[in-house]
Amino acid sequence: MNMMMKWIRCILALALLTMPLTGCWGAREIEHMIYVNTVGVDYVKGQVVLYIQMLNFSGIAKRESGQSQPQKTFVGKAEGDSFDTAVFNLYTSSPQRVVWSNVKTIVFSEAALKNGIVDQVLDVWDRYYEFRYTVWTMATKEPIEDLLNTPSIADLSVVYSQLNSPMRIYEQNSVISPLYLYKFIWKWKEKGETVLLPNAEIIPDWTDNRKPSPNVSMTGVCFLQKQKFRGCLEDSDILGLRWLEKNTRRTSLVIRKGNEVQAMMVMNKVKSSIRPKLRQGKPVFDIKVSTQATLPQLNKNVTKKKLEMAATKEIKDQIMKTYLKGLEMDVDAYGLSGILRRSMPDAWHRLSAEDKIPLDPGSIENIDIKVNLISGGISKLK
């Protein structure tokens, strides 16, 4: 009996020792798989064109461990008569298994936005378990292949570029709010809502030892309503958006008198509200914005009160400029229709036509701005 128990113990010990070995037989090495970092979607001559930017984990590891290594960018491309077909055509040409669980950004060309490819992408995204909804969503006017092949500066991985990490810059200068895919889907499908899709562009201003070193930057916003592309505005025309964006953290405001810069203020703790009401049966809106300000630059001797008044006027002008630029494209830039729908649903159903309410320059009735200049040498001001 004792001999039998010894044999059983030996067999169990041998089984435990061999289990980790057998458990690794089906494992794949990390370098034997292609991890997709960015997905680009284009539409050319009736074909959906899919681009993938691949992630090089070994380069990131060596860089972060202090070993300098130039970062290489690899981009794959495939075409098909639908987005799903393009994905499977990509598999055909791929040297290794493609992994989608690390996707950080999806970029749509204007052609893809105009030709209904968004719905195809969202349908596939809903059905495949590796895709996630916490990926950044962007538009671009650039050739997508050029955009994805733009290297990050200073030999950094593209993981740290504005294309894949837009919040790093947004926290420092909040102008164009990054957009997650789940929020894009909500705005895309909800009645009365407007999608504000950041527009990515290749900026040639950077250099590396005096050699051109282009960089990817967010330079504007593209607007989508009722699942249709409406157009894009450059950053100088969409400055009003930041005052009504809940995620705004820190943004600059230049105070000018004519062509002369008087001061530059940094605004934080921006709070806003939009309240709808009916005026003679017509929907109108009251906007309120409050913000604190610091003063890193002052070129002229100006009193604190005058600076606050000048900032108040500039913010109000920016809000109206963006709103009116939107109306020129038949765009509800601030989503006023959606706000009325949530606050006064009966009025919205009565007044809306084709899931939106009529808007004109007088639809914004009041804009109340409060600026509190709290620091930055204000003790020297009168």
Coordinates of C-alpha atoms in Angstrom, one line a residue:
M1 CA 0.0 0.0 0.0
N2 CA 2.8 2.4 0.9
M3 CA 4.6 1.5 -2.4
M4 CA 1.4 2.3 -4.3
M5 CA 1.1 5.7 -2.5
K6 CA 4.7 6.6 -3.4
W7 CA 4.0 5.8 -7.1
I8 CA 0.9 8.0 -7.0
R9 CA 2.8 10.9 -5.5
C10 CA 5.6 10.5 -8.1
I11 CA 3.0 10.6 -10.9
L12 CA 1.3 13.7 -9.5
A13 CA 4.6 15.5 -9.1
L14 CA 5.6 14.7 -12.6
A15 CA 2.2 15.9 -13.9
L16 CA 2.6 19.2 -12.1
L17 CA 6.1 19.7 -13.5
T18 CA 5.1 19.1 -17.0
M19 CA 1.9 21.2 -17.0
P20 CA 3.6 24.6 -17.5
L21 CA 5.5 23.2 -20.5
T22 CA 2.4 21.9 -22.2
G23 CA 0.5 25.1 -21.4
C24 CA 2.9 27.1 -23.6
W25 CA 2.7 25.0 -26.7
G26 CA -0.2 27.1 -28.1
A27 CA 1.2 30.5 -27.1
R28 CA 2.4 33.0 -29.6
E29 CA 5.4 35.2 -29.1
I30 CA 4.7 39.0 -29.0
E31 CA 7.0 39.7 -31.9
H32 CA 5.2 37.1 -34.0
M33 CA 2.0 39.2 -34.1
I34 CA 1.1 42.5 -35.7
Y35 CA -0.5 44.9 -33.2
V36 CA -2.5 47.6 -34.9
N37 CA -2.0 51.1 -33.5
T38 CA -4.1 53.3 -35.8
V39 CA -6.8 52.5 -38.3
G40 CA -7.3 54.7 -41.4
V41 CA -10.4 54.5 -43.6
D42 CA -10.6 56.0 -47.0
Y43 CA -13.0 55.7 -50.0
V44 CA -11.5 55.8 -53.5
K45 CA -13.3 55.0 -56.8
G46 CA -16.0 52.9 -55.2
Q47 CA -13.6 50.9 -53.0
V48 CA -13.1 51.1 -49.3
V49 CA -9.4 51.5 -48.6
L50 CA -8.1 50.3 -45.2
Y51 CA -4.8 51.4 -43.7
I52 CA -3.2 50.1 -40.5
Q53 CA -0.3 51.6 -38.7
M54 CA 1.6 48.9 -36.8
L55 CA 3.0 49.1 -33.3
N56 CA 6.6 48.2 -32.6
F57 CA 6.7 47.1 -28.9
S58 CA 10.5 46.3 -28.9
G59 CA 11.3 49.9 -30.0
I60 CA 9.2 51.4 -27.2
A61 CA 10.8 49.1 -24.6
K62 CA 14.3 50.0 -25.7
R63 CA 13.5 53.7 -25.7
E64 CA 12.0 53.7 -22.3
S65 CA 14.9 51.7 -20.9
G66 CA 17.3 54.4 -22.0
Q67 CA 18.5 52.8 -25.2
S68 CA 18.2 55.3 -28.1
Q69 CA 16.7 53.7 -31.2
P70 CA 15.1 55.4 -34.2
Q71 CA 11.4 54.5 -34.4
K72 CA 10.2 52.9 -37.6
T73 CA 6.7 53.3 -38.9
F74 CA 5.0 50.4 -40.8
V75 CA 1.8 50.8 -42.6
G76 CA -0.4 48.1 -44.2
K77 CA -3.0 48.7 -46.9
A78 CA -5.9 46.7 -48.4
E79 CA -9.0 47.5 -50.5
G80 CA -12.4 46.0 -50.8
D81 CA -16.0 46.7 -51.8
S82 CA -16.8 47.1 -48.1
F83 CA -14.9 47.7 -44.9
D84 CA -15.2 44.0 -43.8
T85 CA -14.0 42.8 -47.2
A86 CA -11.0 45.2 -46.9
V87 CA -10.2 43.7 -43.5
F88 CA -10.1 40.2 -44.8
N89 CA -8.0 41.3 -47.8
L90 CA -5.6 42.7 -45.3
Y91 CA -5.3 39.3 -43.6
T92 CA -4.4 37.8 -47.0
S93 CA -1.3 39.9 -47.4
S94 CA -0.3 40.1 -43.7
P95 CA 2.9 38.2 -42.7
Q96 CA 1.6 37.4 -39.2
R97 CA -1.7 37.4 -37.2
V98 CA -3.2 40.9 -36.9
V99 CA -4.3 41.9 -33.4
W100 CA -6.9 44.7 -33.0
S101 CA -7.1 45.0 -29.2
N102 CA -4.4 47.7 -29.1
V103 CA -6.0 50.2 -31.5
K104 CA -5.8 53.7 -30.2
T105 CA -7.2 55.8 -33.0
I106 CA -9.4 55.6 -36.0
V107 CA -9.1 58.2 -38.8
F108 CA -11.7 58.8 -41.5
S109 CA -11.0 60.6 -44.8
E110 CA -13.5 63.2 -46.0
A111 CA -14.4 60.8 -48.8
A112 CA -15.2 58.1 -46.3
L113 CA -17.4 60.5 -44.3
K114 CA -19.2 61.6 -47.3
N115 CA -20.0 58.2 -48.8
G116 CA -21.6 56.3 -45.8
I117 CA -18.5 54.2 -44.8
V118 CA -19.0 55.2 -41.2
D119 CA -22.0 52.9 -40.8
Q120 CA -20.0 50.0 -42.2
V121 CA -17.1 50.6 -39.8
L122 CA -19.4 50.9 -36.8
D123 CA -21.2 47.6 -37.8
V124 CA -18.0 45.7 -37.9
W125 CA -16.8 47.4 -34.7
D126 CA -19.9 46.2 -32.9
R127 CA -19.5 42.6 -33.9
Y128 CA -15.9 41.8 -33.4
Y129 CA -14.8 41.2 -29.8
E130 CA -11.3 42.7 -30.1
F131 CA -12.4 46.2 -31.0
R132 CA -12.9 48.7 -28.2
Y133 CA -14.9 51.9 -28.0
T134 CA -12.3 53.9 -26.1
V135 CA -10.4 54.8 -29.2
W136 CA -9.8 58.3 -30.4
T137 CA -11.8 59.3 -33.5
M138 CA -10.6 61.8 -36.1
A139 CA -11.0 63.1 -39.6
T140 CA -8.4 64.2 -42.1
K141 CA -8.0 66.0 -45.4
E142 CA -4.5 64.6 -45.8
P143 CA -3.7 61.4 -47.8
I144 CA -4.1 58.8 -45.0
E145 CA -1.0 56.9 -46.0
D146 CA 1.0 60.1 -45.6
L147 CA -0.6 60.9 -42.2
L148 CA 0.1 57.4 -40.8
N149 CA 3.7 57.5 -42.1
T150 CA 4.5 60.7 -40.4
P151 CA 7.1 59.8 -37.7
S152 CA 7.0 61.2 -34.2
I153 CA 9.7 63.8 -33.4
A154 CA 12.8 63.1 -31.2
D155 CA 12.7 59.4 -32.0
L156 CA 9.6 59.0 -29.8
S157 CA 7.1 56.2 -30.6
V158 CA 4.0 57.3 -32.6
V159 CA 2.1 56.2 -29.5
Y160 CA 3.1 59.6 -28.0
S161 CA 2.0 61.7 -31.0
Q162 CA -1.1 63.8 -31.1
L163 CA -2.6 61.2 -33.4
N164 CA -2.6 58.6 -30.5
S165 CA -2.3 60.7 -27.4
P166 CA -4.3 63.9 -28.0
M167 CA -5.1 64.5 -24.4
R168 CA -1.5 65.4 -23.5
I169 CA -1.7 68.5 -25.6
Y170 CA -5.3 69.2 -24.8
E171 CA -4.6 69.4 -21.1
Q172 CA -2.0 72.1 -21.8
N173 CA -4.0 74.1 -24.4
S174 CA -7.7 73.2 -24.7
V175 CA -8.8 74.3 -28.1
I176 CA -10.0 71.2 -30.0
S177 CA -11.6 68.6 -27.7
P178 CA -10.5 64.9 -28.5
L179 CA -13.4 62.6 -29.2
Y180 CA -13.7 59.0 -28.1
L181 CA -15.5 56.5 -30.4
Y182 CA -18.3 55.8 -27.9
K183 CA -19.2 59.5 -27.8
F184 CA -18.9 59.7 -31.6
I185 CA -21.5 56.9 -31.9
W186 CA -23.9 58.6 -29.4
K187 CA -23.7 62.0 -31.3
W188 CA -23.8 60.2 -34.7
K189 CA -27.1 58.3 -33.9
E190 CA -28.9 60.7 -31.6
K191 CA -31.5 63.0 -33.0
G192 CA -30.6 66.7 -32.9
E193 CA -27.0 66.1 -32.1
T194 CA -23.9 67.4 -33.9
V195 CA -20.6 65.5 -34.1
L196 CA -17.5 67.6 -33.6
L197 CA -14.8 65.5 -35.2
P198 CA -11.2 66.7 -34.7
N199 CA -9.4 67.3 -38.0
A200 CA -5.8 65.9 -38.2
E201 CA -3.2 67.6 -40.4
I202 CA 0.5 67.2 -41.2
I203 CA 2.3 70.3 -39.9
P204 CA 5.7 71.1 -41.6
D205 CA 6.9 73.6 -38.9
W206 CA 9.2 71.3 -37.0
T207 CA 12.8 70.4 -37.9
D208 CA 15.4 67.8 -36.9
N209 CA 18.9 69.2 -37.1
R210 CA 17.5 71.7 -39.6
K211 CA 16.0 68.9 -41.7
P212 CA 12.2 69.0 -42.1
S213 CA 10.5 66.9 -39.5
P214 CA 6.7 67.1 -40.1
N215 CA 4.4 66.5 -37.2
V216 CA 0.7 65.6 -36.8
S217 CA -1.6 68.2 -35.2
M218 CA -5.3 68.9 -34.6
T219 CA -6.0 72.0 -36.7
G220 CA -9.8 72.2 -36.9
V221 CA -13.2 70.5 -36.6
C222 CA -15.4 68.6 -39.0
F223 CA -19.1 68.7 -38.4
L224 CA -21.5 65.8 -38.9
Q225 CA -25.3 66.0 -38.5
K226 CA -28.0 63.5 -39.2
Q227 CA -25.3 61.0 -40.2
K228 CA -24.1 63.3 -42.9
F229 CA -20.8 65.2 -43.4
R230 CA -21.4 69.0 -43.3
G231 CA -17.9 70.5 -43.7
C232 CA -14.9 71.6 -41.6
L233 CA -13.7 74.8 -40.0
E234 CA -10.1 75.7 -39.2
D235 CA -9.0 76.4 -35.6
S236 CA -9.3 80.2 -36.0
D237 CA -13.1 79.8 -36.7
I238 CA -13.9 77.3 -33.9
L239 CA -12.5 79.2 -30.9
G240 CA -16.0 79.6 -29.6
L241 CA -16.4 75.9 -29.0
R242 CA -13.9 75.7 -26.1
W243 CA -16.0 78.1 -23.9
L244 CA -19.0 75.7 -24.1
E245 CA -17.0 72.4 -23.9
K246 CA -17.2 70.7 -20.5
N247 CA -13.7 69.2 -20.8
T248 CA -11.9 72.5 -21.3
R249 CA -9.1 72.7 -18.8
R250 CA -6.7 75.4 -19.8
T251 CA -6.7 77.7 -22.8
S252 CA -5.2 81.0 -23.8
L253 CA -6.9 84.3 -24.8
V254 CA -5.1 87.1 -26.6
I255 CA -6.3 90.7 -25.9
R256 CA -5.8 93.0 -28.8
K257 CA -6.4 96.7 -29.5
G258 CA -6.5 96.9 -33.3
N259 CA -3.4 95.0 -34.5
E260 CA -1.5 95.5 -31.2
V261 CA -1.4 92.7 -28.5
Q262 CA -2.1 94.2 -25.1
A263 CA -2.1 91.1 -23.0
M264 CA -2.2 87.3 -23.1
M265 CA -4.4 85.6 -20.5
V266 CA -4.6 81.9 -19.5
M267 CA -8.1 80.8 -18.7
N268 CA -9.0 77.9 -16.5
K269 CA -12.0 76.6 -14.4
V270 CA -14.3 77.3 -17.4
K271 CA -17.9 76.6 -16.6
S272 CA -20.8 77.1 -19.0
S273 CA -24.5 76.5 -19.5
I274 CA -27.0 76.8 -22.3
R275 CA -30.7 77.3 -21.3
P276 CA -33.4 77.1 -23.9
K277 CA -36.7 79.0 -23.8
L278 CA -39.6 79.9 -26.1
R279 CA -40.0 83.5 -27.2
Q280 CA -43.2 84.1 -29.2
G281 CA -43.3 80.4 -30.0
K282 CA -39.7 80.4 -31.3
P283 CA -36.8 78.6 -29.5
V284 CA -34.1 80.9 -28.2
F285 CA -31.1 80.2 -26.0
D286 CA -29.3 81.9 -23.2
I287 CA -25.6 81.1 -22.8
K288 CA -23.6 81.7 -19.6
V289 CA -19.8 81.3 -19.2
S290 CA -17.6 81.9 -16.2
T291 CA -13.9 81.5 -16.0
Q292 CA -10.8 82.4 -14.0
A293 CA -7.8 83.9 -15.6
T294 CA -4.1 84.5 -14.9
L295 CA -1.9 87.0 -16.7
P296 CA 1.5 85.7 -17.9
Q297 CA 2.0 88.6 -20.4
L298 CA 1.0 92.3 -20.2
N299 CA 2.4 94.7 -22.8
K300 CA 0.4 97.8 -21.8
N301 CA -0.6 99.4 -18.6
V302 CA -4.2 98.3 -18.3
T303 CA -6.4 98.1 -15.2
K304 CA -7.7 94.8 -14.0
K305 CA -11.3 95.8 -14.7
K306 CA -10.5 96.8 -18.3
L307 CA -8.7 93.5 -18.9
E308 CA -11.7 91.6 -17.6
M309 CA -14.1 93.6 -19.8
A310 CA -11.9 93.1 -22.8
A311 CA -11.7 89.3 -22.2
T312 CA -15.5 89.2 -21.7
K313 CA -16.0 90.9 -25.1
E314 CA -13.5 88.7 -26.9
I315 CA -15.1 85.5 -25.5
K316 CA -18.5 86.6 -26.5
D317 CA -17.3 87.5 -30.0
Q318 CA -15.6 84.1 -30.4
I319 CA -18.8 82.3 -29.4
M320 CA -20.9 84.2 -31.9
K321 CA -18.3 83.9 -34.7
T322 CA -18.2 80.1 -34.4
Y323 CA -22.0 79.9 -34.3
L324 CA -22.5 82.1 -37.4
K325 CA -19.8 80.1 -39.3
G326 CA -21.7 77.0 -38.5
L327 CA -25.0 78.5 -39.8
E328 CA -23.2 79.2 -43.1
M329 CA -22.7 75.5 -43.5
D330 CA -26.2 74.6 -42.1
V331 CA -24.5 73.3 -39.0
D332 CA -25.8 73.6 -35.4
A333 CA -22.3 74.1 -33.9
Y334 CA -23.3 74.0 -30.3
G335 CA -25.9 71.3 -30.5
L336 CA -28.8 73.6 -29.6
S337 CA -31.3 71.3 -31.2
G338 CA -30.2 68.5 -28.9
I339 CA -30.3 70.7 -25.8
L340 CA -33.9 71.8 -26.6
R341 CA -34.9 68.1 -27.2
R342 CA -33.6 67.0 -23.8
S343 CA -35.0 70.0 -21.9
M344 CA -38.3 70.7 -23.7
P345 CA -39.1 67.5 -25.7
D346 CA -42.7 68.6 -26.5
A347 CA -41.5 71.9 -28.0
W348 CA -38.8 70.1 -29.9
H349 CA -41.2 67.6 -31.5
R350 CA -43.6 70.5 -32.4
L351 CA -41.0 72.8 -33.9
S352 CA -38.4 70.4 -35.4
A353 CA -38.3 69.4 -39.1
E354 CA -36.1 66.5 -40.2
D355 CA -34.8 66.1 -36.7
K356 CA -33.6 69.6 -36.2
I357 CA -35.0 73.0 -35.2
P358 CA -34.7 76.1 -37.4
L359 CA -31.9 78.3 -36.2
D360 CA -30.8 81.9 -37.2
P361 CA -28.4 84.5 -35.9
G362 CA -31.1 85.6 -33.4
S363 CA -31.5 82.1 -31.9
I364 CA -28.8 83.0 -29.3
E365 CA -30.6 85.7 -27.4
N366 CA -28.2 86.4 -24.5
I367 CA -24.5 85.6 -23.8
D368 CA -23.5 86.3 -20.2
I369 CA -19.7 86.1 -19.7
K370 CA -17.9 86.5 -16.3
V371 CA -14.1 86.7 -16.1
N372 CA -12.3 86.8 -12.8
L373 CA -8.6 87.8 -13.1
I374 CA -7.0 86.2 -10.0
S375 CA -3.2 86.2 -10.4
G376 CA -0.2 86.9 -12.6
G377 CA 1.0 90.2 -11.3
I378 CA -2.4 91.8 -10.8
S379 CA -1.1 93.5 -7.6
K380 CA 0.8 95.8 -10.1
L381 CA -2.5 96.7 -11.9
K382 CA -4.6 99.6 -10.9

